[in-house]
Tab-separated table of C-alpha atoms in Angstrom:
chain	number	residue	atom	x	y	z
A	1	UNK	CA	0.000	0.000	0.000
A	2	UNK	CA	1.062	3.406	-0.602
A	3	UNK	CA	2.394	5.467	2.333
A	4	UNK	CA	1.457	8.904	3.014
A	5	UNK	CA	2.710	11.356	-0.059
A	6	UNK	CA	3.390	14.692	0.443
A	7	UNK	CA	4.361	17.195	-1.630
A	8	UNK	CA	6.214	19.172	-2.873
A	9	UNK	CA	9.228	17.754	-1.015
A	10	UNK	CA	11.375	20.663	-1.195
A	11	UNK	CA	10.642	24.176	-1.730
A	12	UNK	CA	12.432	27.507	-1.182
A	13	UNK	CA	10.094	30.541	-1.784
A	14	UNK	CA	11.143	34.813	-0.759
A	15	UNK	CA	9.504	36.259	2.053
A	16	UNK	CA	5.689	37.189	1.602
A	17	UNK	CA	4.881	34.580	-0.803
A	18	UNK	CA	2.277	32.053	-0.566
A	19	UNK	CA	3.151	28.670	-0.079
A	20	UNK	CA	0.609	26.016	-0.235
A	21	UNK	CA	1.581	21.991	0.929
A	22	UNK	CA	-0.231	18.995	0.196
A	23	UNK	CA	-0.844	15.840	1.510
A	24	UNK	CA	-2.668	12.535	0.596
A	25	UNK	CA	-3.169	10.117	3.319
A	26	UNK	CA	-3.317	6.759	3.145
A	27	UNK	CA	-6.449	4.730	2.299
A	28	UNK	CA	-8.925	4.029	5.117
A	29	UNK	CA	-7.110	6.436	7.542
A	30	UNK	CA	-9.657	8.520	8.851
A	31	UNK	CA	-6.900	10.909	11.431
A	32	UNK	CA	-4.573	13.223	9.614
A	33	UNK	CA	-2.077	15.419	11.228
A	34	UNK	CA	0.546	18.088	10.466
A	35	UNK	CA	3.207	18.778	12.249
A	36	UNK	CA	6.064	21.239	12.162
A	37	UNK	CA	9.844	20.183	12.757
A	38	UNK	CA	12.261	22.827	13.372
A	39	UNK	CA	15.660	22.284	15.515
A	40	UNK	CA	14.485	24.409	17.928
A	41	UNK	CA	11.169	23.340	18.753
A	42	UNK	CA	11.480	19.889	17.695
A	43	UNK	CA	8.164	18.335	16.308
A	44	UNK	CA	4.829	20.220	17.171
A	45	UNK	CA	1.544	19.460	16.356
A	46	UNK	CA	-0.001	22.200	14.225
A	47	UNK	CA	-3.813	20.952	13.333
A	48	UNK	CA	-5.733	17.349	12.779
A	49	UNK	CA	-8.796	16.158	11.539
A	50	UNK	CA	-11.114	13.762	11.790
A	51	UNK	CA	-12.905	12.479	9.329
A	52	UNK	CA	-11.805	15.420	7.012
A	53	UNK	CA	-13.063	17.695	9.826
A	54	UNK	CA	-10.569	20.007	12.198
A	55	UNK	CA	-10.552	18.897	15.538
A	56	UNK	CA	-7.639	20.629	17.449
A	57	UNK	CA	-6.068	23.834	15.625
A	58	UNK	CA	-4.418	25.397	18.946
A	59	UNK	CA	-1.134	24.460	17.905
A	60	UNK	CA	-0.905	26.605	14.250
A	61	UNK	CA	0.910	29.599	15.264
A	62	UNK	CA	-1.049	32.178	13.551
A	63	UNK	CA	-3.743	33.528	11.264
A	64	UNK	CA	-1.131	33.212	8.357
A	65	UNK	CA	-1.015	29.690	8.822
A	66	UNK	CA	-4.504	27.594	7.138
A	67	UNK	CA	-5.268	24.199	6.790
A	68	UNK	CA	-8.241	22.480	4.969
A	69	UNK	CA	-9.295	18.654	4.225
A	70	UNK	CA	-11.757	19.088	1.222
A	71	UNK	CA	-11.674	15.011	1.255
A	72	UNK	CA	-11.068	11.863	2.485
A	73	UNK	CA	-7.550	11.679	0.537
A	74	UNK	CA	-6.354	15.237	0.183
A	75	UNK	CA	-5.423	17.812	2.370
A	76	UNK	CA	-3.339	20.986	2.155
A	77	UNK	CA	-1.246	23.494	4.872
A	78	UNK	CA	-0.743	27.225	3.268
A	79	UNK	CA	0.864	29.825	4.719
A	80	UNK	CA	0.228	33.221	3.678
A	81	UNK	CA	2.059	35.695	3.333
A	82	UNK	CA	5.744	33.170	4.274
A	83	UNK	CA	8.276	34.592	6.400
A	84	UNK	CA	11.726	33.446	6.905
A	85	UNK	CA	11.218	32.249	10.469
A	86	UNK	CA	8.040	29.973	8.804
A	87	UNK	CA	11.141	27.398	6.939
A	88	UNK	CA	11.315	24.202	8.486
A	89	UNK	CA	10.152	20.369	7.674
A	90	UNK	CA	6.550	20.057	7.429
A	91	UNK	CA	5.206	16.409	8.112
A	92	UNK	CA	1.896	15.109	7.207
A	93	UNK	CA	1.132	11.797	8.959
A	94	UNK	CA	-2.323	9.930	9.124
A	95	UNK	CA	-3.777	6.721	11.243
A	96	UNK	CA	-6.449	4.507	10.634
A	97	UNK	CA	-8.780	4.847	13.396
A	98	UNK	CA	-8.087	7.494	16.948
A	99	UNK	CA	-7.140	5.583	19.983
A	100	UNK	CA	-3.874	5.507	21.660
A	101	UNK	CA	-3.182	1.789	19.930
A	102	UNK	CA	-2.771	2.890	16.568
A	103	UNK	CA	-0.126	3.881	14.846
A	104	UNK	CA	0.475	7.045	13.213
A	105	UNK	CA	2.429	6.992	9.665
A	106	UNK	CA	4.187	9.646	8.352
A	107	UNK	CA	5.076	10.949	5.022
A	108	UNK	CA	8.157	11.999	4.036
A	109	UNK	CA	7.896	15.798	4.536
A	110	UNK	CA	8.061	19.143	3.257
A	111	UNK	CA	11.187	21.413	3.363
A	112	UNK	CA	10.853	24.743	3.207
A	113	UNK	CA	13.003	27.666	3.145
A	114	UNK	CA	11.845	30.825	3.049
A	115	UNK	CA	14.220	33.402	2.267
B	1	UNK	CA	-0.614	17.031	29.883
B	2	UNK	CA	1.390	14.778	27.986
B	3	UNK	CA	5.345	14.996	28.981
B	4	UNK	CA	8.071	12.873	26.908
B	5	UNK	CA	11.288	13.297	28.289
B	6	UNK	CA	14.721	11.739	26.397
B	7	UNK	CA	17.594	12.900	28.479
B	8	UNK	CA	20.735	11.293	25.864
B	9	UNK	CA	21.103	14.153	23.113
B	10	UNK	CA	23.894	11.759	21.436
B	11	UNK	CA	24.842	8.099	21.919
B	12	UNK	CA	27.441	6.446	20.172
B	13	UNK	CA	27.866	2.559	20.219
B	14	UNK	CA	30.003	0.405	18.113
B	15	UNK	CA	28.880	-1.828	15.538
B	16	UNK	CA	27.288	-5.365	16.629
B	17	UNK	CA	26.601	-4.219	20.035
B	18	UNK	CA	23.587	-3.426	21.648
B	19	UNK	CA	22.497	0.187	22.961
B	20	UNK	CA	19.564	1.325	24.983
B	21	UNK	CA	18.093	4.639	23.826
B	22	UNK	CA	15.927	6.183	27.710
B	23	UNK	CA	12.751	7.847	27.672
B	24	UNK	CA	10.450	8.267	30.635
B	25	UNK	CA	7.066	9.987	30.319
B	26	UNK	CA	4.164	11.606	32.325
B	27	UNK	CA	0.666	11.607	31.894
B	28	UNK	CA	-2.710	11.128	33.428
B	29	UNK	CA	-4.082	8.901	30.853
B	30	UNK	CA	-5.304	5.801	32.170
B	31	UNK	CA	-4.622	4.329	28.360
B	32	UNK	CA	-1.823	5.248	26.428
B	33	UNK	CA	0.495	3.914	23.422
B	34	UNK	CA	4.449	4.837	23.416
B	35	UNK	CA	6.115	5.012	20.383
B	36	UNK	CA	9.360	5.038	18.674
B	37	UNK	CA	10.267	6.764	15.247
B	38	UNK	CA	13.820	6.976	13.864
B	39	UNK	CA	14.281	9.594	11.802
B	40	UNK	CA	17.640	8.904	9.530
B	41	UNK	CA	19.381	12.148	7.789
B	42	UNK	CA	17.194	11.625	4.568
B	43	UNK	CA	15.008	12.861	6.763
B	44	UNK	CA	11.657	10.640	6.664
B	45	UNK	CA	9.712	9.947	10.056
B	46	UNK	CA	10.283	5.784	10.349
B	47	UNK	CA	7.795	3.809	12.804
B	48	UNK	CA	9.555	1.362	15.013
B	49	UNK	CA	7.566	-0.092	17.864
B	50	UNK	CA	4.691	0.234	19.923
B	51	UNK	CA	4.108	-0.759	23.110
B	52	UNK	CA	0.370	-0.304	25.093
B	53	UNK	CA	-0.127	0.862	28.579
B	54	UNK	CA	-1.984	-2.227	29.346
B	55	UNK	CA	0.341	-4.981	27.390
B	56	UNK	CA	1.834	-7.273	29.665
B	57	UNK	CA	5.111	-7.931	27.557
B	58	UNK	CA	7.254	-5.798	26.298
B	59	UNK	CA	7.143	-5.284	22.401
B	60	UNK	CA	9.834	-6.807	20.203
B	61	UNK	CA	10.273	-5.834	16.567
B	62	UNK	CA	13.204	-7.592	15.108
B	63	UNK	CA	16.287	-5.965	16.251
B	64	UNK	CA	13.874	-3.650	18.300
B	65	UNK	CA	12.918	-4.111	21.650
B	66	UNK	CA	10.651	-2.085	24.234
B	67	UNK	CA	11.701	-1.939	27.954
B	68	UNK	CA	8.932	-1.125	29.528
B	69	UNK	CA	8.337	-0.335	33.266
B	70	UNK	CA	5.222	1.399	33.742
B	71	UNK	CA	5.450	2.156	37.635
B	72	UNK	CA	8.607	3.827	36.716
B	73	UNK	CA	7.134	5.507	33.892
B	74	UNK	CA	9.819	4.251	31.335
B	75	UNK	CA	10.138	3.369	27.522
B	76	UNK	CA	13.460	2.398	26.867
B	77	UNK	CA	14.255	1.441	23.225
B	78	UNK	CA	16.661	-1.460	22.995
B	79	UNK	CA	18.576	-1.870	19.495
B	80	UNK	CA	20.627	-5.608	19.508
B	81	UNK	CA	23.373	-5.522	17.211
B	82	UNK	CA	23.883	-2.098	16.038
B	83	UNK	CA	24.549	-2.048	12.427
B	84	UNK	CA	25.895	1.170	10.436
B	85	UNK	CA	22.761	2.047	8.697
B	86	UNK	CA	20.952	2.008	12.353
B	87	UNK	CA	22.661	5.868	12.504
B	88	UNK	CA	19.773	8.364	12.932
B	89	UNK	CA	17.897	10.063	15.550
B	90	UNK	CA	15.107	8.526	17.769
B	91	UNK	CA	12.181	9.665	18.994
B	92	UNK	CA	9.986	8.639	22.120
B	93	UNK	CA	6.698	9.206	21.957
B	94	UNK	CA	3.230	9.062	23.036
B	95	UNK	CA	-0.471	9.013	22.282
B	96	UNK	CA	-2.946	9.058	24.835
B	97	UNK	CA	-6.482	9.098	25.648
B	98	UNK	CA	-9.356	10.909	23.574
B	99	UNK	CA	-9.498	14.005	26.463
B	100	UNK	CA	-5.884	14.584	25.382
B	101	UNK	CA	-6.825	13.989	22.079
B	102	UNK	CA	-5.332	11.551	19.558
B	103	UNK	CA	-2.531	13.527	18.359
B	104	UNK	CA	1.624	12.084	19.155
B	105	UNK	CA	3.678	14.025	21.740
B	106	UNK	CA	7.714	13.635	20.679
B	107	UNK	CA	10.332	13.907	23.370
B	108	UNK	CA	13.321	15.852	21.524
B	109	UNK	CA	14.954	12.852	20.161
B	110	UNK	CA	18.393	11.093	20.681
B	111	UNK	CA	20.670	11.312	17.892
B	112	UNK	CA	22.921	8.062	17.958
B	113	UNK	CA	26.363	6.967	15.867
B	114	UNK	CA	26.980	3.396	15.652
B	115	UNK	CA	30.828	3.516	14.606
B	116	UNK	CA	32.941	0.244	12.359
């Protein structure tokens, strides 16, 4: 089966921009998540849905930052307008049902650099 | 709240043996699943092992094992017979109950070197 995809897998974008992420979980996962990884902060939960609906959005740091799940196999993160302290890798991950059993896969992530 | 502490920032261990990568947590949650991820320099998120609050015996994956000693609120990874391509970082983690919602806490990750 195909793991989570994400793309684009690297990007580097000037300051201001818009910069717009996907993801496509896998198959029968109803949980998806994003998550931010940056040496300092290590890896923080941003946003996830259930069942393409946002549960728990505390942890996107600010109105720039959006995140939508139009479907069951296709979500995006955009951030708009980018600023330099916004680069970092951007994981998508998804799990097949919520419960503290199952596992959560991620994709390979997104680097960006904004500059 | 959710707290997923790894206290080794780098471990280095030479190849063949074995090395124990700590992590102790806190939480509330009656139910809860700890994870590991390693996370090699190409940069991907790799699942490892799980291991339930309420499983008796501790979870083996191959050259993976989970110590596990609940009262003392541990999650040791174990990796038997280090190999060269084992060089990454590791993170602990957990998932808990629905009130803390479904989402993975990450300790900060130990970044190990197995060495020829």
């Amino acid at each position: 089966d195909a793991g989570v995809i994400q793309s684009p897998r690297h990007e580097v974008t000037e300051m201001g921009q818009e910069v717009t992420l996907r993801c496509k979980p896998i198959s029968g996962h109803d949980y998806l998540f994003w998550y931010r990884q940056t040496m300092m902060r290590g890896l923080e939960l941003l946003i996830y849905f259930n069942n393409n609906v946002p549960i728990d959005d505390s942890g996107m740091p600010e109105d720039r930052f959006s995140a939508k799940m139009p479907n069951a196999s296709f979500s995006t993160l955009k951030i708009q307008p980018s600023e330099p302290r916004d680069s970092a890798v951007y994981f998508c991950a998804s799990s097949r049902t919520g419960g503290s059993g199952n596992t959560i896969y991620f994709g390979e992530g997104s680097w960006l650099t904004v500059v | 709240a959710q707290k997923i502490t790894q206290t080794q920032p780098g471990m280095f261990v030479q190849e063949k043996e074995a090395v124990t990568l700590d992590c102790t947590y806190d939480t509330s949650d009656p139910s809860y699943g700890l994870f590991w991820y390693k996370q090699p320099s190409s940069g991907e998120m790799i699942f490892l092992i799980y291991q339930g609050s309420y499983d008796q015996q501790n979870a083996t994956e191959g050259r993976y094992s989970l110590n596990f000693q609940k009262a003392r609120k541990s999650a040791n990874l174990v990796i038997s017979a280090s190999q060269l391509g084992d060089s990454a970082m590791y993170f602990c983690a957990m998932r808990g109950s629905p009130d803390s919602g479904y989402a993975l806490n990450f300790g900060k990750g130990t970044s190990l070197l197995v060495t020829p």
